[in-house]
Amino acid sequence: MAVPLMDLKLQYRNMRSEADAAMQRVLDNAEYILGSAVDNFEKEFAKFCNARDCAAVDSGTAALHLALLARGIRIGDEVITTPFTFIATAEAVSHCGAKPVFVDVESETLCIDPAKVEAAITKRTKAILPVHLYGHPAEMKPLAEIAEKHSLLLVEDCCQAHGAEYKGKRAPVSGIGCFSFYPSKNLGAFGEGGAIVGNDPDFMEKVRLLRAHGEKPKNTHNLVGYNYRMHGLQGAVLGMKLKHLEEWNNARRKHAKLYNRELSGIVEIPVERKNAKHVYHLYVVRTAMRDALKKFLDGRSIGNAVHYPCPIHMQPAYSSIGQAKGMFPAAETAAQRVISLPMYPELSKEQLSEVCDAAKEFFKKAQK
Ligand SMILES: *Cc1c(COP(=O)(O)O)cnc(C)c1O
């Protein structure tokens, strides 16, 4: 039995009439860009995050870019972030004309290591941009203390962490968070999507201005903005899917529990800290035999992927910022050892067994 890494066709089949009806309403009203479906989704998603407000945009990358811009990040600034994330985290910093300054990750959660942040602060440092990697929150309390002490801004990359919690508080933990609704995320659009979640009305007003050409009122452009508006169809789909998110996250957590039970001892299983609620956007295990395991699973048609095989400081695009191979050993080691196993709410018991049995068989053979 083949087991895909994720199964978006199945998800659509399970909610086809609901999704089609939501999209049909947008088409009937010709509300193609922003509009009532997006307004409604913004309200509901803010509620889901226990935040005051949400502004929908057309990708997670755009959300990060606008949040940093609206917080005043500009040319010459430095933003401290993790090298072990999707490239968009660093790109958003670069899009502001600022420089991403990487700090190594904790080997347990693979999120930014707060103990290493202060050493990276310079006169130019303006913000810290932690990523809640794979759906596990970064260690926010010490990060908030450092931010406070050095008067730095905090913006959270929540693109993998819809519904994740830290000390009982939903992400964004510190106030401002950026989400992606890329189709594969825990909450995914039928295309690109993203959102900035926040509590401060001035900040959110700035984000909304930047999102749509700096225009307010009509034909008055207060600043040079962007075209980052969410499409009406995506707002409708997301509003409909949001009703299922809690239940989907619970299913992911249940699958992770089963994987943990079956795989602990043969691979390094993901950690969920006592103060955290992990939402398992990805279920990532670690092993020194990663490449061989990957080949074996490929041969069995068991979906898998590596998030991420090359930390950002070792990517060609960031070769000129003076942060080279060898500087971030925890991230570099993780890049060689991580492998993501099939994880999506609709996974069946049989599929989970298939994955676990294959992994066990691989390690049994490897021992001989
Ligand atoms: C997906 C993702 C992004 C970017 O989101 P897009 O919607 O693809 O632009 C940024 N950061 C992280 C950690 C992500 O996983």
Coordinates of N, CA and C in Angstrom, one line a residue, residues 200-328:
D200 N -2.3 45.3 17.9 CA -2.1 46.8 17.9 C -2.8 47.4 16.7
P201 N -3.8 48.2 16.9 CA -4.6 48.8 15.8 C -3.7 49.6 14.8
D202 N -2.8 50.4 15.3 CA -1.9 51.2 14.4 C -1.1 50.3 13.5
F203 N -0.5 49.2 14.1 CA 0.2 48.3 13.3 C -0.6 47.6 12.3
M204 N -1.8 47.2 12.6 CA -2.7 46.5 11.7 C -3.1 47.4 10.6
E205 N -3.4 48.7 10.9 CA -3.8 49.7 9.9 C -2.6 49.9 8.9
K206 N -1.4 49.9 9.4 CA -0.2 50.0 8.5 C -0.1 48.8 7.6
V207 N -0.3 47.6 8.2 CA -0.3 46.4 7.4 C -1.3 46.5 6.3
R208 N -2.5 46.9 6.6 CA -3.6 47.0 5.6 C -3.3 48.0 4.5
L209 N -2.7 49.1 4.9 CA -2.3 50.1 3.9 C -1.3 49.5 2.9
L210 N -0.2 48.9 3.5 CA 0.9 48.3 2.7 C 0.3 47.2 1.8
R211 N -0.7 46.5 2.3 CA -1.2 45.3 1.5 C -1.8 45.8 0.2
A212 N -2.3 47.0 0.1 CA -3.1 47.4 -1.0 C -2.7 48.8 -1.5
H213 N -1.4 49.0 -1.9 CA -0.9 50.2 -2.6 C -1.0 51.4 -1.7
G214 N -1.0 51.2 -0.4 CA -1.0 52.4 0.5 C -2.2 53.3 0.4
E215 N -3.3 52.7 -0.1 CA -4.5 53.5 -0.5 C -5.5 53.7 0.6
K216 N -5.8 54.9 1.0 CA -6.9 55.2 1.9 C -7.1 56.7 2.1
P217 N -8.2 57.3 1.8 CA -9.4 56.6 1.1 C -9.0 56.4 -0.4
K218 N -10.0 56.0 -1.1 CA -9.8 55.7 -2.5 C -9.1 56.8 -3.3
N219 N -8.1 56.4 -4.0 CA -7.3 57.3 -4.9 C -6.3 58.2 -4.1
T220 N -6.2 58.0 -2.8 CA -5.2 58.6 -2.0 C -4.2 57.6 -1.6
H221 N -2.9 57.7 -2.0 CA -1.9 56.7 -1.7 C -0.9 57.3 -0.7
N222 N -1.0 56.9 0.5 CA -0.3 57.5 1.6 C 1.1 57.0 1.7
L223 N 1.4 55.9 1.2 CA 2.7 55.3 1.2 C 2.9 54.4 0.0
V224 N 4.1 54.1 -0.4 CA 4.4 53.1 -1.5 C 4.1 51.7 -1.0
G225 N 3.0 51.1 -1.4 CA 2.6 49.8 -0.9 C 2.9 48.7 -1.9
Y226 N 2.1 47.7 -1.7 CA 2.3 46.5 -2.5 C 0.9 46.0 -3.0
N227 N 0.9 45.0 -3.8 CA -0.4 44.3 -4.1 C -0.3 42.9 -3.5
Y228 N -0.7 42.8 -2.3 CA -0.6 41.5 -1.5 C -1.9 41.1 -1.1
R229 N -3.0 41.5 -1.8 CA -4.3 41.2 -1.3 C -4.7 39.7 -1.4
M230 N -5.5 39.2 -0.5 CA -6.0 37.8 -0.6 C -7.1 37.7 -1.6
H231 N -7.2 36.7 -2.3 CA -8.3 36.5 -3.3 C -9.6 36.0 -2.6
G232 N -10.7 36.4 -3.1 CA -12.0 36.1 -2.4 C -12.2 34.6 -2.4
L233 N -11.8 33.9 -3.4 CA -12.0 32.4 -3.4 C -11.2 31.8 -2.3
Q234 N -10.0 32.2 -2.0 CA -9.2 31.7 -1.0 C -9.8 32.0 0.4
G235 N -10.3 33.2 0.5 CA -11.0 33.6 1.8 C -12.1 32.6 2.1
A236 N -12.9 32.3 1.1 CA -14.1 31.5 1.2 C -13.6 30.0 1.6
V237 N -12.6 29.5 0.9 CA -12.2 28.2 1.2 C -11.6 28.1 2.6
L238 N -10.8 29.1 3.0 CA -10.2 29.1 4.3 C -11.2 29.3 5.4
G239 N -12.2 30.1 5.2 CA -13.2 30.3 6.2 C -14.0 29.0 6.5
M240 N -14.2 28.2 5.4 CA -14.9 26.9 5.5 C -14.0 25.9 6.2
K241 N -12.7 25.9 5.7 CA -11.8 24.9 6.3 C -11.4 25.2 7.8
L242 N -11.4 26.4 8.1 CA -11.1 26.8 9.5 C -11.9 26.1 10.5
K243 N -13.2 25.8 10.2 CA -14.1 25.1 11.1 C -13.6 23.7 11.4
H244 N -12.7 23.2 10.6 CA -12.2 21.8 10.8 C -10.8 21.8 11.4
L245 N -10.2 23.0 11.6 CA -8.8 23.0 11.9 C -8.5 22.3 13.3
E246 N -9.3 22.7 14.3 CA -9.1 22.1 15.6 C -9.1 20.6 15.5
E247 N -10.1 20.0 14.9 CA -10.3 18.6 14.8 C -9.1 18.0 13.9
W248 N -8.7 18.7 12.9 CA -7.5 18.2 12.1 C -6.3 18.2 12.9
N249 N -6.0 19.3 13.7 CA -4.8 19.3 14.5 C -4.9 18.2 15.6
N250 N -6.0 17.9 16.1 CA -6.1 16.8 17.1 C -5.8 15.5 16.4
A251 N -6.3 15.3 15.2 CA -6.0 14.1 14.5 C -4.4 13.9 14.2
R252 N -3.8 15.1 13.9 CA -2.4 15.0 13.7 C -1.7 14.6 15.0
R253 N -2.1 15.2 16.1 CA -1.5 14.9 17.4 C -1.7 13.4 17.7
K254 N -2.8 12.9 17.4 CA -3.1 11.5 17.7 C -2.2 10.6 16.8
H255 N -2.0 10.9 15.6 CA -1.1 10.2 14.7 C 0.3 10.2 15.2
A256 N 0.7 11.4 15.7 CA 2.1 11.6 16.2 C 2.3 10.7 17.4
K257 N 1.3 10.6 18.3 CA 1.4 9.8 19.5 C 1.7 8.3 19.1
L258 N 0.9 7.9 18.1 CA 1.1 6.5 17.6 C 2.5 6.3 17.0
Y259 N 2.9 7.2 16.2 CA 4.2 7.1 15.6 C 5.3 7.1 16.7
N260 N 5.1 8.0 17.7 CA 6.1 8.1 18.8 C 6.3 6.7 19.5
R261 N 5.1 6.2 19.7 CA 5.1 4.9 20.5 C 5.8 3.8 19.6
E262 N 5.5 3.8 18.4 CA 6.1 2.7 17.5 C 7.5 2.9 17.2
L263 N 7.9 4.2 17.1 CA 9.3 4.5 16.5 C 10.3 4.9 17.5
S264 N 9.9 5.1 18.8 CA 10.9 5.5 19.8 C 11.9 4.4 20.0
G265 N 13.1 4.7 20.1 CA 14.1 3.6 20.2 C 14.8 3.2 18.9
I266 N 14.0 3.4 17.8 CA 14.7 3.1 16.5 C 15.1 4.4 15.8
V267 N 14.4 5.5 16.0 CA 14.8 6.8 15.5 C 14.6 7.8 16.6
E268 N 15.2 9.0 16.4 CA 15.0 10.0 17.4 C 13.6 10.7 17.0
I269 N 12.7 10.5 18.0 CA 11.3 11.0 17.7 C 11.2 12.5 18.1
P270 N 10.2 13.3 17.5 CA 10.2 14.7 17.8 C 9.8 14.9 19.3
V271 N 10.3 16.0 19.8 CA 10.1 16.4 21.2 C 8.9 17.3 21.3
E272 N 8.0 17.1 22.3 CA 7.0 18.1 22.6 C 7.3 18.5 24.0
R273 N 7.7 19.8 24.2 CA 8.1 20.3 25.5 C 6.8 20.3 26.4
K274 N 7.0 20.3 27.7 CA 5.9 20.3 28.7 C 5.1 21.6 28.5
N275 N 5.8 22.7 28.2 CA 5.1 24.0 28.1 C 4.5 24.2 26.7
A276 N 4.5 23.2 25.8 CA 4.1 23.4 24.4 C 3.0 22.5 24.0
K277 N 2.3 23.0 23.0 CA 1.3 22.1 22.2 C 1.8 22.1 20.8
H278 N 2.3 21.0 20.3 CA 2.8 20.8 19.0 C 1.6 20.5 18.1
V279 N 1.6 21.1 16.9 CA 0.5 20.8 16.0 C 0.9 20.0 14.8
Y280 N 2.2 19.5 14.8 CA 2.7 18.5 13.8 C 2.3 18.9 12.4
H281 N 2.6 20.1 12.0 CA 2.6 20.4 10.6 C 3.4 19.3 9.8
L282 N 4.5 19.0 10.4 CA 5.3 17.9 9.9 C 5.7 17.0 11.0
Y283 N 5.7 15.7 10.7 CA 6.2 14.7 11.7 C 7.6 14.4 11.3
V284 N 8.6 14.9 12.0 CA 10.0 14.8 11.6 C 10.8 13.9 12.6
V285 N 11.4 12.8 12.1 CA 12.3 12.0 13.0 C 13.7 12.3 12.5
R286 N 14.7 11.8 13.4 CA 16.1 12.0 13.0 C 16.8 10.7 13.1
T287 N 17.7 10.4 12.2 CA 18.5 9.2 12.2 C 19.8 9.5 11.5
A288 N 20.9 8.9 11.9 CA 22.2 9.0 11.2 C 22.1 8.3 9.8
M289 N 21.1 7.4 9.7 CA 21.0 6.7 8.4 C 19.9 7.3 7.5
R290 N 19.7 8.6 7.6 CA 18.6 9.3 6.9 C 18.6 9.0 5.4
D291 N 19.7 9.1 4.8 CA 19.6 8.9 3.3 C 19.3 7.5 2.9
A292 N 19.8 6.5 3.6 CA 19.4 5.1 3.3 C 18.0 4.9 3.6
L293 N 17.5 5.4 4.7 CA 16.1 5.2 5.1 C 15.2 5.9 4.0
K294 N 15.6 7.0 3.6 CA 14.8 7.7 2.5 C 14.7 6.9 1.3
K295 N 15.8 6.3 0.9 CA 15.8 5.4 -0.3 C 14.9 4.2 -0.1
F296 N 14.9 3.7 1.1 CA 14.1 2.5 1.4 C 12.6 2.8 1.3
L297 N 12.3 4.0 1.9 CA 10.9 4.4 1.9 C 10.4 4.7 0.5
D298 N 11.3 5.4 -0.2 CA 10.9 5.7 -1.7 C 10.6 4.4 -2.4
G299 N 11.4 3.3 -2.1 CA 11.2 2.0 -2.8 C 9.9 1.4 -2.4
R300 N 9.4 1.7 -1.2 CA 8.1 1.2 -0.7 C 7.0 2.1 -1.1
S301 N 7.2 3.1 -1.8 CA 6.2 4.2 -2.1 C 5.6 4.8 -0.8
I302 N 6.4 5.0 0.1 CA 6.0 5.7 1.3 C 6.5 7.1 1.3
G303 N 5.6 8.0 1.3 CA 5.9 9.4 1.1 C 6.9 9.9 2.2
N304 N 7.8 10.7 1.8 CA 8.8 11.3 2.8 C 9.4 12.5 2.1
A305 N 10.1 13.3 3.0 CA 10.7 14.5 2.4 C 11.7 15.0 3.5
V306 N 12.6 15.8 3.1 CA 13.6 16.4 4.0 C 13.3 17.9 4.2
H307 N 13.0 18.3 5.4 CA 12.8 19.7 5.7 C 13.8 20.0 6.8
Y308 N 15.0 20.5 6.5 CA 15.4 21.0 5.2 C 16.8 20.4 5.0
P309 N 17.2 20.1 3.8 CA 18.5 19.5 3.6 C 19.7 20.4 3.6
C310 N 19.4 21.7 3.5 CA 20.5 22.7 3.5 C 20.1 23.9 4.3
P311 N 20.8 24.2 5.4 CA 20.4 25.4 6.2 C 20.6 26.7 5.3
I312 N 19.9 27.7 5.6 CA 19.9 28.9 4.8 C 21.3 29.5 4.6
H313 N 22.1 29.5 5.7 CA 23.4 30.1 5.6 C 24.3 29.4 4.6
M314 N 23.9 28.2 4.2 CA 24.7 27.5 3.2 C 24.1 27.5 1.8
Q315 N 23.0 28.2 1.7 CA 22.3 28.3 0.4 C 23.1 29.3 -0.5
P316 N 23.2 29.1 -1.8 CA 23.9 30.0 -2.7 C 23.4 31.5 -2.5
A317 N 22.1 31.6 -2.4 CA 21.5 33.0 -2.3 C 22.0 33.8 -1.1
Y318 N 22.5 33.1 -0.1 CA 23.0 33.8 1.1 C 24.5 33.5 1.3
S319 N 25.2 33.3 0.2 CA 26.6 33.0 0.3 C 27.4 34.2 0.6
S320 N 26.8 35.4 0.4 CA 27.7 36.6 0.6 C 27.4 37.3 1.9
I321 N 26.7 36.7 2.8 CA 26.4 37.5 4.0 C 27.4 37.2 5.2
G322 N 28.4 36.4 4.9 CA 29.4 36.2 5.9 C 29.1 35.2 7.0
Q323 N 28.1 34.3 6.7 CA 27.8 33.3 7.7 C 27.9 32.0 7.0
A324 N 29.0 31.3 7.3 CA 29.4 30.2 6.4 C 29.2 28.8 7.1
K325 N 29.4 27.8 6.3 CA 29.4 26.4 6.8 C 30.3 26.3 8.1
G326 N 29.7 25.5 9.1 CA 30.5 25.3 10.3 C 30.1 26.2 11.4
M327 N 29.3 27.3 11.1 CA 29.0 28.3 12.1 C 27.8 27.8 13.0
F328 N 26.9 27.0 12.4 CA 25.7 26.6 13.2 C 25.6 25.1 13.2

